[in-house]
XYZ file of N, CA and C in Angstrom:
828
model
N 142.858 101.726 63.429
C 141.853 100.667 63.284
C 141.254 100.270 64.636
N 142.137 100.089 65.630
C 141.664 99.689 66.941
C 141.570 98.183 67.075
N 141.243 97.735 68.272
C 141.144 96.307 68.582
C 139.690 95.929 68.809
N 139.202 94.965 68.016
C 137.832 94.499 68.211
C 137.776 93.648 69.471
N 136.875 94.014 70.367
C 136.757 93.319 71.644
C 135.718 92.200 71.606
N 134.660 92.391 70.839
C 133.601 91.385 70.770
C 132.649 91.750 69.642
N 131.910 90.744 69.164
C 130.827 90.987 68.212
C 129.776 89.902 68.379
N 128.546 90.234 68.005
C 127.463 89.266 68.122
C 126.139 89.960 68.357
N 125.130 89.159 68.693
C 123.786 89.691 68.912
C 123.729 90.404 70.258
N 123.283 91.655 70.235
C 123.223 92.474 71.438
C 122.049 92.066 72.325
N 122.301 92.008 73.620
C 121.260 91.821 74.632
C 121.395 92.924 75.668
N 120.392 93.071 76.511
C 120.500 94.088 77.555
C 121.690 93.752 78.460
N 122.292 94.792 79.001
C 123.460 94.591 79.847
C 123.080 93.827 81.116
N 123.953 92.933 81.526
C 123.790 92.240 82.797
C 124.325 93.131 83.909
N 123.671 93.073 85.065
C 124.051 93.937 86.186
C 124.264 93.127 87.451
N 125.119 93.663 88.304
C 125.316 93.094 89.633
C 125.358 94.249 90.618
N 124.570 94.126 91.686
C 124.496 95.212 92.663
C 125.788 95.261 93.473
N 126.564 96.286 93.211
C 127.780 96.562 93.964
C 127.904 98.079 93.999
N 128.939 98.573 94.619
C 129.121 100.030 94.703
C 130.374 100.437 93.947
N 130.270 100.888 92.688
C 129.020 101.096 91.951
C 128.519 99.797 91.299
N 127.375 99.882 90.591
C 126.834 98.740 89.866
C 127.888 98.197 88.897
N 127.997 96.878 88.843
C 128.919 96.224 87.905
C 128.139 95.824 86.650
N 128.606 96.303 85.489
C 127.923 96.049 84.214
C 128.710 95.079 83.345
N 127.976 94.220 82.640
C 128.578 93.300 81.673
C 127.856 93.461 80.338
N 128.630 93.714 79.276
C 128.060 93.798 77.931
C 127.896 92.392 77.380
N 126.700 92.100 76.837
C 126.412 90.784 76.271
C 126.299 90.929 74.758
N 127.263 90.358 74.044
C 127.276 90.342 72.575
C 127.450 88.895 72.117
N 126.361 88.262 71.684
C 126.441 86.851 71.331
C 126.894 86.040 72.529
N 127.950 85.246 72.346
C 128.483 84.432 73.435
C 129.462 85.207 74.314
N 129.813 86.414 73.909
C 130.808 87.196 74.644
C 130.178 87.895 75.850
N 130.912 87.912 76.949
C 130.527 88.635 78.162
C 131.703 89.548 78.518
N 131.502 90.839 78.375
C 132.601 91.793 78.502
C 132.366 92.735 79.676
N 133.237 92.723 80.707
C 133.086 93.675 81.821
C 133.205 95.105 81.302
N 132.176 95.894 81.532
C 132.147 97.245 80.961
C 132.779 98.303 81.852
N 132.702 98.110 83.174
C 133.266 99.128 84.062
C 134.735 99.377 83.767
N 135.433 98.321 83.319
C 136.860 98.449 83.019
C 137.122 99.352 81.818
N 136.085 99.618 81.017
C 136.268 100.405 79.792
C 135.935 101.882 79.982
N 135.572 102.278 81.197
C 135.320 103.696 81.448
C 136.567 104.517 81.121
N 136.347 105.627 80.428
C 137.454 106.496 80.040
C 138.139 106.078 78.755
N 137.716 104.946 78.169
C 138.328 104.451 76.933
C 137.555 104.954 75.712
N 138.268 105.051 74.587
C 137.653 105.434 73.314
C 137.136 104.181 72.624
N 135.821 104.145 72.368
C 135.162 102.939 71.864
C 134.320 103.242 70.638
N 134.083 102.197 69.843
C 133.129 102.271 68.744
C 132.193 101.073 68.810
N 130.894 101.340 68.771
C 129.878 100.300 68.603
C 129.362 100.411 67.177
N 129.462 99.329 66.418
C 129.032 99.369 65.023
C 127.944 98.340 64.765
N 126.805 98.803 64.288
C 125.699 97.933 63.885
C 126.055 97.319 62.544
N 126.032 95.985 62.465
C 126.528 95.267 61.298
C 125.461 94.980 60.249
N 124.242 95.507 60.465
C 123.229 95.439 59.412
C 122.249 94.289 59.495
N 122.335 93.464 60.542
C 121.394 92.357 60.703
C 120.745 92.418 62.076
N 119.463 92.030 62.124
C 118.730 91.921 63.381
C 118.160 90.511 63.459
N 118.407 89.831 64.556
C 117.844 88.505 64.788
C 116.937 88.559 66.007
N 115.725 88.057 65.863
C 114.747 88.068 66.944
C 115.351 87.474 68.216
N 115.157 88.144 69.349
C 115.736 87.669 70.604
C 114.998 86.448 71.153
N 113.869 86.075 70.530
C 113.147 84.883 70.976
C 113.398 83.693 70.054
N 113.190 83.881 68.760
C 113.281 82.748 67.824
C 114.520 82.796 66.936
N 115.283 83.881 66.996
C 116.524 84.073 66.231
C 116.270 84.275 64.729
N 115.010 84.458 64.337
C 114.706 84.710 62.921
C 115.304 86.040 62.481
N 115.846 86.074 61.262
C 116.332 87.314 60.684
C 115.132 88.207 60.399
N 115.184 89.444 60.854
C 114.063 90.363 60.672
C 114.579 91.720 60.218
N 113.821 92.383 59.375
C 114.261 93.686 58.871
C 113.959 94.802 59.861
N 113.079 94.513 60.843
C 112.686 95.527 61.809
C 112.478 94.868 63.161
N 112.845 95.595 64.210
C 112.693 95.093 65.572
C 111.425 95.663 66.203
N 110.688 94.807 66.904
C 109.485 95.232 67.616
C 109.673 94.965 69.110
N 109.234 95.927 69.928
C 109.235 95.737 71.385
C 110.615 95.351 71.911
N 111.636 96.057 71.440
C 113.006 95.900 71.916
C 113.606 94.533 71.586
N 113.352 94.069 70.350
C 114.118 92.910 69.902
C 113.363 91.748 69.299
N 112.059 91.852 69.126
C 111.289 90.728 68.606
C 110.964 90.917 67.121
N 110.871 89.798 66.390
C 110.337 89.863 65.033
C 108.827 90.063 65.124
N 108.192 90.405 64.011
C 106.762 90.716 64.058
C 105.905 89.509 64.460
N 106.170 88.295 63.911
C 105.358 87.144 64.340
C 105.443 86.872 65.841
N 106.635 86.995 66.425
C 106.764 86.789 67.871
C 106.090 87.919 68.641
N 106.212 89.126 68.139
C 105.564 90.278 68.775
C 104.055 90.073 68.844
N 103.478 89.466 67.815
C 102.030 89.233 67.775
C 101.605 87.998 68.562
N 102.534 87.048 68.743
C 102.169 85.750 69.315
C 102.492 85.592 70.790
N 103.572 86.198 71.252
C 104.068 85.920 72.596
C 103.308 86.694 73.677
N 103.049 86.032 74.784
C 102.383 86.690 75.911
C 103.237 87.827 76.457
N 104.559 87.660 76.429
C 105.436 88.694 76.979
C 105.442 89.968 76.148
N 104.813 89.935 74.967
C 104.698 91.130 74.127
C 103.289 91.703 74.121
N 102.381 91.115 74.904
C 100.994 91.575 74.929
C 100.901 92.908 75.689
N 99.831 93.641 75.430
C 99.664 94.970 76.041
C 99.523 94.897 77.556
N 99.112 93.739 78.082
C 98.928 93.611 79.525
C 100.260 93.587 80.276
N 101.356 93.388 79.576
C 102.661 93.453 80.240
C 102.951 94.898 80.653
N 102.626 95.842 79.785
C 102.804 97.253 80.128
C 101.673 97.768 81.008
N 100.507 97.169 80.904
C 99.336 97.578 81.699
C 98.764 96.342 82.388
N 99.371 95.910 83.509
C 98.990 94.643 84.146
C 97.527 94.563 84.552
N 96.921 95.726 84.807
C 95.508 95.706 85.192
C 94.610 95.234 84.043
N 95.182 95.118 82.835
C 94.427 94.621 81.673
C 94.588 93.108 81.488
N 95.209 92.436 82.449
C 95.429 90.988 82.360
C 94.120 90.268 82.033
N 94.192 89.347 81.068
C 92.985 88.612 80.673
C 93.179 87.102 80.831
N 94.102 86.714 81.698
C 94.377 85.294 81.942
C 93.118 84.568 82.419
N 92.405 85.189 83.366
C 91.215 84.538 83.930
C 90.083 84.394 82.919
N 90.178 85.131 81.796
C 89.157 85.019 80.753
C 89.466 83.882 79.777
N 90.612 83.226 79.992
C 90.994 82.122 79.110
C 91.558 82.562 77.789
N 91.963 83.837 77.674
C 92.443 84.357 76.390
C 93.926 84.714 76.409
N 94.658 84.266 77.450
C 96.103 84.516 77.496
C 96.764 83.875 76.273
N 97.680 84.601 75.643
C 98.357 84.083 74.447
C 99.115 82.794 74.738
N 99.715 82.719 75.912
C 100.494 81.543 76.314
C 100.206 81.258 77.788
N 99.164 80.478 78.073
C 98.756 80.261 79.467
C 99.885 79.725 80.353
N 100.730 78.830 79.836
C 101.817 78.287 80.660
C 102.825 79.371 81.015
N 103.126 80.237 80.046
C 104.043 81.345 80.317
C 103.416 82.292 81.336
N 102.138 82.582 81.167
C 101.437 83.457 82.103
C 101.436 82.893 83.516
N 101.243 81.577 83.621
C 101.242 80.931 84.931
C 102.611 81.068 85.604
N 103.664 80.908 84.822
C 105.028 80.916 85.367
C 105.541 82.327 85.651
N 105.036 83.331 84.912
C 105.606 84.671 85.002
C 104.672 85.729 85.583
N 103.372 85.515 85.475
C 102.412 86.522 85.939
C 101.643 86.080 87.176
N 101.393 84.787 87.306
C 100.650 84.277 88.459
C 101.602 83.924 89.599
N 102.553 84.807 89.837
C 103.540 84.633 90.900
C 103.662 85.951 91.670
N 104.362 85.896 92.780
C 104.519 87.100 93.600
C 105.193 88.227 92.829
N 104.641 89.421 92.976
C 105.221 90.642 92.424
C 105.442 91.644 93.554
N 106.344 92.562 93.309
C 106.650 93.621 94.264
C 106.192 94.958 93.695
N 105.430 95.702 94.484
C 105.133 97.104 94.176
C 106.147 97.927 94.954
N 106.810 98.860 94.263
C 107.913 99.576 94.910
C 107.871 101.069 94.595
N 108.571 101.822 95.412
C 108.872 103.216 95.127
C 110.337 103.299 94.727
N 110.631 104.110 93.727
C 112.012 104.292 93.289
C 112.260 105.761 93.007
N 113.515 106.140 93.123
C 113.938 107.500 92.787
C 114.834 107.393 91.556
N 114.285 107.763 90.401
C 115.030 107.679 89.136
C 115.354 109.106 88.692
N 114.438 109.712 87.949
C 114.527 111.147 87.657
C 113.755 111.934 88.701
N 113.212 111.226 89.650
C 112.332 111.719 90.700
C 111.568 110.517 91.226
N 110.625 110.750 92.105
C 109.885 109.655 92.717
C 108.950 109.001 91.706
N 108.903 107.658 91.706
C 107.970 106.924 90.858
C 107.536 105.653 91.569
N 106.394 105.124 91.139
C 105.934 103.828 91.601
C 106.122 102.838 90.461
N 106.428 101.594 90.801
C 106.612 100.574 89.773
C 106.297 99.199 90.317
N 106.291 98.210 89.432
C 106.068 96.818 89.812
C 107.100 95.938 89.117
N 107.393 94.814 89.723
C 108.291 93.850 89.095
C 108.079 92.490 89.743
N 108.431 91.425 89.008
C 108.424 90.095 89.616
C 109.404 90.082 90.792
N 109.078 89.340 91.814
C 109.944 89.321 93.007
C 111.361 88.888 92.653
N 111.507 88.055 91.633
C 112.830 87.562 91.240
C 113.657 88.627 90.528
N 113.026 89.744 90.134
C 113.726 90.804 89.405
C 114.205 91.940 90.309
N 114.085 91.748 91.625
C 114.646 92.703 92.591
C 116.079 92.263 92.897
N 117.087 93.143 92.763
C 117.044 94.578 92.445
C 117.315 94.903 90.971
N 117.338 93.861 90.090
C 117.714 94.075 88.688
C 116.873 95.161 88.032
N 115.568 95.111 88.276
C 114.669 96.085 87.666
C 115.066 97.507 88.027
N 115.468 97.730 89.264
C 115.818 99.075 89.703
C 117.088 99.566 89.006
N 118.060 98.686 88.853
C 119.298 99.064 88.167
C 119.030 99.347 86.695
N 118.147 98.546 86.067
C 117.808 98.772 84.657
C 117.143 100.128 84.444
N 116.447 100.629 85.469
C 115.759 101.912 85.366
C 116.644 103.095 85.746
N 117.821 102.816 86.291
C 118.688 103.908 86.722
C 118.278 104.508 88.053
N 117.576 103.736 88.890
C 117.153 104.236 90.201
C 118.351 104.368 91.130
N 118.374 105.426 91.918
C 119.417 105.596 92.933
C 118.932 105.171 94.316
N 117.606 105.080 94.484
C 116.995 104.590 95.717
C 115.788 103.740 95.341
N 115.508 102.712 96.128
C 114.316 101.899 95.879
C 113.830 101.293 97.185
N 112.507 101.180 97.304
C 111.898 100.664 98.525
C 110.664 99.816 98.172
N 110.694 98.502 98.433
C 109.491 97.676 98.242
C 108.412 98.096 99.226
N 107.167 98.194 98.742
C 106.085 98.598 99.653
C 104.945 97.579 99.734
N 104.801 96.710 98.740
C 103.799 95.648 98.784
C 104.359 94.388 98.135
N 103.984 93.243 98.666
C 104.152 91.979 97.969
C 102.750 91.496 97.609
N 102.519 91.253 96.318
C 101.189 90.843 95.861
C 101.291 89.508 95.125
N 100.152 88.824 95.007
C 100.156 87.431 94.572
C 100.184 87.244 93.058
N 99.975 88.316 92.283
C 99.987 88.172 90.824
C 100.298 89.511 90.180
N 100.665 89.438 88.910
C 100.951 90.674 88.176
C 99.690 91.534 88.057
N 98.561 90.900 87.813
C 97.294 91.633 87.706
C 97.031 92.443 88.978
N 97.183 91.799 90.121
C 96.918 92.486 91.380
C 97.938 93.600 91.634
N 99.188 93.380 91.220
C 100.183 94.450 91.386
C 99.801 95.655 90.537
N 99.220 95.395 89.360
C 98.763 96.491 88.511
C 97.636 97.283 89.148
N 96.760 96.589 89.872
C 95.666 97.271 90.558
C 96.202 98.191 91.656
N 97.201 97.694 92.402
C 97.798 98.521 93.461
C 98.533 99.707 92.842
N 99.293 99.448 91.785
C 100.027 100.524 91.121
C 99.068 101.594 90.610
N 97.929 101.174 90.073
C 96.946 102.134 89.555
C 96.419 103.042 90.659
N 96.277 102.503 91.876
C 95.863 103.335 92.999
C 96.857 104.473 93.236
N 98.140 104.130 93.180
C 99.184 105.104 93.498
C 99.430 106.097 92.378
N 99.074 105.725 91.146
C 99.348 106.604 89.998
C 98.691 107.972 90.129
N 97.620 108.037 90.875
C 96.961 109.321 91.072
C 97.734 110.251 91.992
N 98.775 109.707 92.660
C 99.500 110.495 93.652
C 100.997 110.587 93.361
N 101.498 109.766 92.441
C 102.932 109.743 92.158
C 103.132 109.260 90.718
N 104.218 109.689 90.088
C 104.500 109.308 88.698
C 104.754 107.802 88.595
N 104.522 107.253 87.398
C 104.843 105.841 87.159
C 105.833 105.681 86.005
N 106.428 106.797 85.574
C 107.396 106.751 84.488
C 108.628 107.568 84.857
N 109.731 107.219 84.190
C 110.996 107.920 84.398
C 111.228 108.899 83.253
N 111.656 110.098 83.576
C 112.134 111.047 82.571
C 113.585 110.671 82.290
N 113.800 109.917 81.200
C 115.128 109.334 80.986
C 116.197 110.392 80.729
N 115.813 111.505 80.098
C 116.810 112.566 79.876
C 117.298 113.129 81.208
N 116.363 113.398 82.120
C 116.737 113.915 83.432
C 117.552 112.882 84.210
N 117.166 111.598 84.103
C 117.883 110.528 84.805
C 119.343 110.467 84.373
N 119.615 110.793 83.089
C 120.972 110.694 82.557
C 121.801 111.956 82.790
N 121.181 112.991 83.326
C 121.933 114.228 83.588
C 122.585 114.231 84.966
N 122.247 113.243 85.790
C 122.852 113.172 87.108
C 121.951 112.449 88.076
N 122.430 112.208 89.303
C 121.588 111.548 90.303
C 120.400 112.432 90.667
N 119.266 111.809 90.912
C 118.104 112.567 91.376
C 118.370 113.079 92.791
N 117.728 114.187 93.141
C 117.833 114.683 94.522
C 117.347 113.589 95.471
N 118.028 113.381 96.587
C 117.607 112.330 97.525
C 116.159 112.511 97.963
N 115.460 111.383 98.081
C 114.058 111.398 98.502
C 113.909 110.593 99.794
N 112.958 110.982 100.617
C 112.642 110.241 101.840
C 111.574 109.205 101.485
N 112.019 108.037 101.050
C 111.078 107.032 100.555
C 110.168 106.506 101.662
N 110.673 106.418 102.876
C 109.830 105.931 103.976
C 108.665 106.891 104.221
N 108.949 108.186 104.179
C 107.878 109.173 104.361
C 106.906 109.154 103.196
N 107.436 108.999 101.988
C 106.577 108.941 100.802
C 105.696 107.693 100.844
N 106.246 106.592 101.308
C 105.446 105.370 101.459
C 104.286 105.626 102.405
N 104.557 106.262 103.545
C 103.515 106.531 104.524
C 102.451 107.463 103.947
N 102.898 108.478 103.205
C 101.955 109.412 102.586
C 101.020 108.683 101.633
N 101.574 107.791 100.811
C 100.764 107.070 99.832
C 99.828 106.068 100.507
N 100.311 105.404 101.550
C 99.465 104.444 102.260
C 98.248 105.142 102.865
N 98.461 106.344 103.375
C 97.346 107.094 103.962
C 96.405 107.610 102.877
N 96.976 108.122 101.790
C 96.150 108.675 100.714
C 95.314 107.595 100.027
N 95.844 106.376 99.988
C 95.173 105.293 99.249
C 94.577 104.239 100.186
N 94.409 104.571 101.461
C 93.994 103.577 102.462
C 92.677 102.894 102.096
N 91.682 103.671 101.667
C 90.381 103.056 101.360
C 90.478 102.152 100.143
N 91.261 102.567 99.129
C 91.429 101.742 97.936
C 92.169 100.454 98.231
N 93.188 100.538 99.094
C 93.929 99.345 99.489
C 93.020 98.373 100.233
N 92.223 98.909 101.166
C 91.304 98.062 101.934
C 90.289 97.381 101.012
N 89.841 98.102 99.996
C 88.889 97.531 99.041
C 89.526 96.386 98.256
N 90.767 96.578 97.823
C 91.460 95.518 97.086
C 91.708 94.308 97.969
N 92.095 94.551 99.220
C 92.320 93.443 100.144
C 91.022 92.693 100.428
N 89.916 93.429 100.489
C 88.624 92.786 100.692
C 88.240 91.902 99.526
N 88.603 92.339 98.318
C 88.248 91.578 97.114
C 89.190 90.409 96.855
N 90.474 90.573 97.201
C 91.473 89.564 96.823
C 92.098 88.839 98.008
N 91.889 89.347 99.217
C 92.450 88.701 100.397
C 93.661 89.436 100.940
N 93.808 89.414 102.270
C 94.919 90.117 102.909
C 96.264 89.534 102.511
N 96.322 88.228 102.307
C 97.579 87.591 101.952
C 97.981 87.912 100.510
N 97.006 88.217 99.673
C 97.300 88.504 98.262
C 97.880 89.896 98.073
N 97.552 90.814 98.972
C 98.036 92.199 98.860
C 98.565 92.602 100.232
N 99.848 92.313 100.436
C 100.443 92.447 101.764
C 101.437 93.598 101.809
N 101.210 94.595 102.691
C 102.177 95.682 102.849
C 103.500 95.145 103.394
N 104.585 95.795 103.010
C 105.923 95.400 103.443
C 106.566 96.506 104.280
N 107.358 96.094 105.249
C 108.247 97.005 105.977
C 109.666 96.572 105.587
N 110.155 97.113 104.486
C 111.411 96.640 103.907
C 112.518 97.671 104.060
N 113.723 97.219 103.832
C 114.875 98.108 103.846
C 115.013 98.811 102.494
N 115.425 100.054 102.540
C 115.683 100.809 101.314
C 117.007 100.353 100.694
N 117.045 100.281 99.370
C 118.269 99.950 98.642
C 118.820 101.215 97.996
N 120.103 101.479 98.228
C 120.793 102.614 97.614
C 121.674 102.096 96.482
N 121.639 102.788 95.341
C 122.350 102.319 94.153
C 123.213 103.436 93.582
N 124.460 103.091 93.312
C 125.418 104.034 92.734
C 125.860 103.493 91.383
N 126.128 104.372 90.433
C 126.441 103.960 89.064
C 127.859 104.375 88.666
N 128.481 103.602 87.786
C 129.839 103.924 87.341
C 129.822 105.050 86.305
N 129.905 106.271 86.764
C 129.848 107.445 85.885
C 131.004 108.377 86.224
N 131.835 108.676 85.220
C 132.925 109.641 85.391
C 132.415 111.063 85.224
N 131.480 111.244 84.286
C 130.917 112.573 84.022
C 129.549 112.399 83.374
N 128.576 113.200 83.818
C 127.243 113.191 83.220
C 127.196 114.208 82.080
N 126.401 113.937 81.046
C 126.303 114.897 79.945
C 125.519 116.141 80.352
N 125.954 117.307 79.878
C 125.214 118.539 80.119
C 123.945 118.571 79.293
N 124.045 118.069 78.065
C 122.894 117.963 77.169
C 122.804 116.520 76.704
N 121.610 115.935 76.774
C 121.429 114.527 76.428
C 120.964 114.399 74.981
N 121.839 113.869 74.127
C 121.454 113.534 72.752
C 121.667 112.044 72.567
N 120.670 111.374 71.968
C 120.705 109.915 71.903
C 121.028 109.408 70.505
N 121.777 108.313 70.469
C 122.108 107.626 69.226
C 121.045 106.579 68.914
N 120.846 106.310 67.630
C 119.922 105.291 67.159
C 120.635 104.516 66.055
N 120.854 103.213 66.262
C 121.579 102.417 65.274
C 120.916 102.438 63.893
N 119.597 102.605 63.850
C 118.899 102.624 62.563
C 119.263 103.862 61.747
N 119.664 104.922 62.434
C 120.039 106.159 61.755
C 121.551 106.381 61.752
N 122.206 105.915 62.811
C 123.655 106.087 62.953
C 124.262 104.737 63.310
N 124.613 103.924 62.302
C 125.085 102.573 62.589
C 126.442 102.516 63.282
N 127.170 103.628 63.286
C 128.492 103.657 63.912
C 128.490 104.710 65.019
N 128.633 104.253 66.254
C 128.608 105.126 67.420
C 129.991 105.111 68.059
N 130.635 106.266 68.120
C 131.988 106.348 68.675
C 132.077 107.451 69.715
N 132.996 107.268 70.677
C 133.234 108.291 71.686
C 133.960 107.709 72.873
N 134.247 108.564 73.836
C 134.860 108.132 75.086
C 133.757 107.745 76.060
N 133.838 106.532 76.589
C 132.816 106.056 77.520
C 132.983 106.767 78.860
N 131.988 107.589 79.198
C 132.068 108.384 80.424
C 131.197 107.841 81.554
N 130.296 106.909 81.213
C 129.462 106.380 82.281
C 128.487 105.326 81.775
N 127.890 104.623 82.730
C 126.864 103.614 82.455
C 125.787 103.789 83.516
N 124.549 103.919 83.076
C 123.451 104.084 84.023
C 122.174 103.538 83.408
N 121.398 102.806 84.199
C 120.241 102.132 83.626
C 120.733 101.152 82.583
N 120.156 101.216 81.381
C 120.652 100.424 80.254
C 121.311 101.321 79.205
N 121.811 102.462 79.649
C 122.430 103.446 78.756
C 123.941 103.461 78.906
N 124.619 103.597 77.768
C 126.025 103.962 77.743
C 126.108 105.464 77.520
N 126.920 106.129 78.341
C 127.075 107.583 78.246
C 128.445 107.891 77.637
N 128.437 108.310 76.369
C 129.661 108.726 75.698
C 129.775 110.252 75.744
N 130.969 110.761 75.478
C 131.126 112.216 75.412
C 130.456 112.786 74.170
N 130.019 111.908 73.258
C 129.371 112.323 72.013
C 127.857 112.137 72.033
N 127.332 111.453 73.048
C 125.903 111.168 73.128
C 125.664 109.894 73.916
N 124.402 109.499 74.055
C 124.044 108.314 74.841
C 123.312 107.314 73.949
N 123.347 106.039 74.365
C 122.602 105.025 73.615
C 121.984 104.032 74.590
N 120.725 103.718 74.366
C 119.981 102.752 75.162
C 120.176 101.366 74.535
N 121.043 100.556 75.116
C 121.355 99.260 74.511
C 120.158 98.320 74.524
N 119.300 98.417 75.533
C 118.159 97.499 75.594
C 117.232 97.683 74.386
N 117.165 98.881 73.870
C 116.292 99.173 72.733
C 116.691 98.383 71.492
N 117.972 97.976 71.434
C 118.492 97.355 70.212
C 118.836 95.881 70.413
N 118.036 95.201 71.228
C 118.211 93.767 71.413
C 118.096 93.035 70.081
N 119.011 92.095 69.836
C 118.992 91.308 68.601
C 119.798 91.904 67.472
N 120.208 93.168 67.600
C 121.046 93.793 66.583
C 122.443 93.163 66.629
N 122.990 92.855 65.454
C 124.359 92.342 65.364
C 125.310 93.532 65.468
N 126.172 93.523 66.483
C 126.993 94.681 66.806
C 128.436 94.234 67.070
N 129.378 95.071 66.692
C 130.779 94.865 67.015
C 131.268 96.003 67.907
N 132.075 95.678 68.915
C 132.654 96.665 69.821
C 134.166 96.713 69.605
N 134.679 97.918 69.360
C 136.109 98.120 69.124
C 136.650 99.171 70.084
N 137.852 98.904 70.605
C 138.557 99.872 71.440
C 139.658 100.514 70.610
N 139.814 101.835 70.714
C 140.812 102.562 69.926
C 141.977 103.000 70.805
């Protein structure tokens, strides 16, 4: 039968930057240190209910990693401009939640380079450094700009997209650490390639709004005993019972000897964790 360790509504794993990253599983009110469970035989069981991570409403289907449909349609954090910041429409007076936008989008953001499955450019709120990098499974990260709003960070990111990827190949990321990259050299290459575009943005928005950074690189190591040779993913909607030996944790994925599962994808799912 095994021993049930916790049950409740699943949230994305909490992280703490250490060597390796320290992970905590969040199930309802339970906070369970996950690194201690490496090498253990575990079962995660979906109990058949999903509660919206915003309003706690019972929902038959999850949208955008944990929201019910009404919240998905209503909340600013679920709008398309979150994934594409250059589409921000706050200044047009059409933001779904102007107060939320003011608190979360009209604040300093960081444009960064990261090495996940390879080199990529990304953006995040300044308060989400280094959490964002750990959630993505980055092994290296380097801030390159501090900008005054999410919209402006999207404009800078769009400049770089023509020269570097902006997405992670999650299968490759889970097969092992990416080959080391010289982020300082890559930063210099991108600054030179995009110099005219950067100057144009600074001319339009101000030098203080789009400020280059000379920052220290962050190196990140993950608690992994063994990486999978072939990456096959579990989905609670198709396989409500996921069992195996926990071999690693990287990004928001648990790596079992039987397959991997992205816990962030199933926010709000009622789940029980058992050790055998």
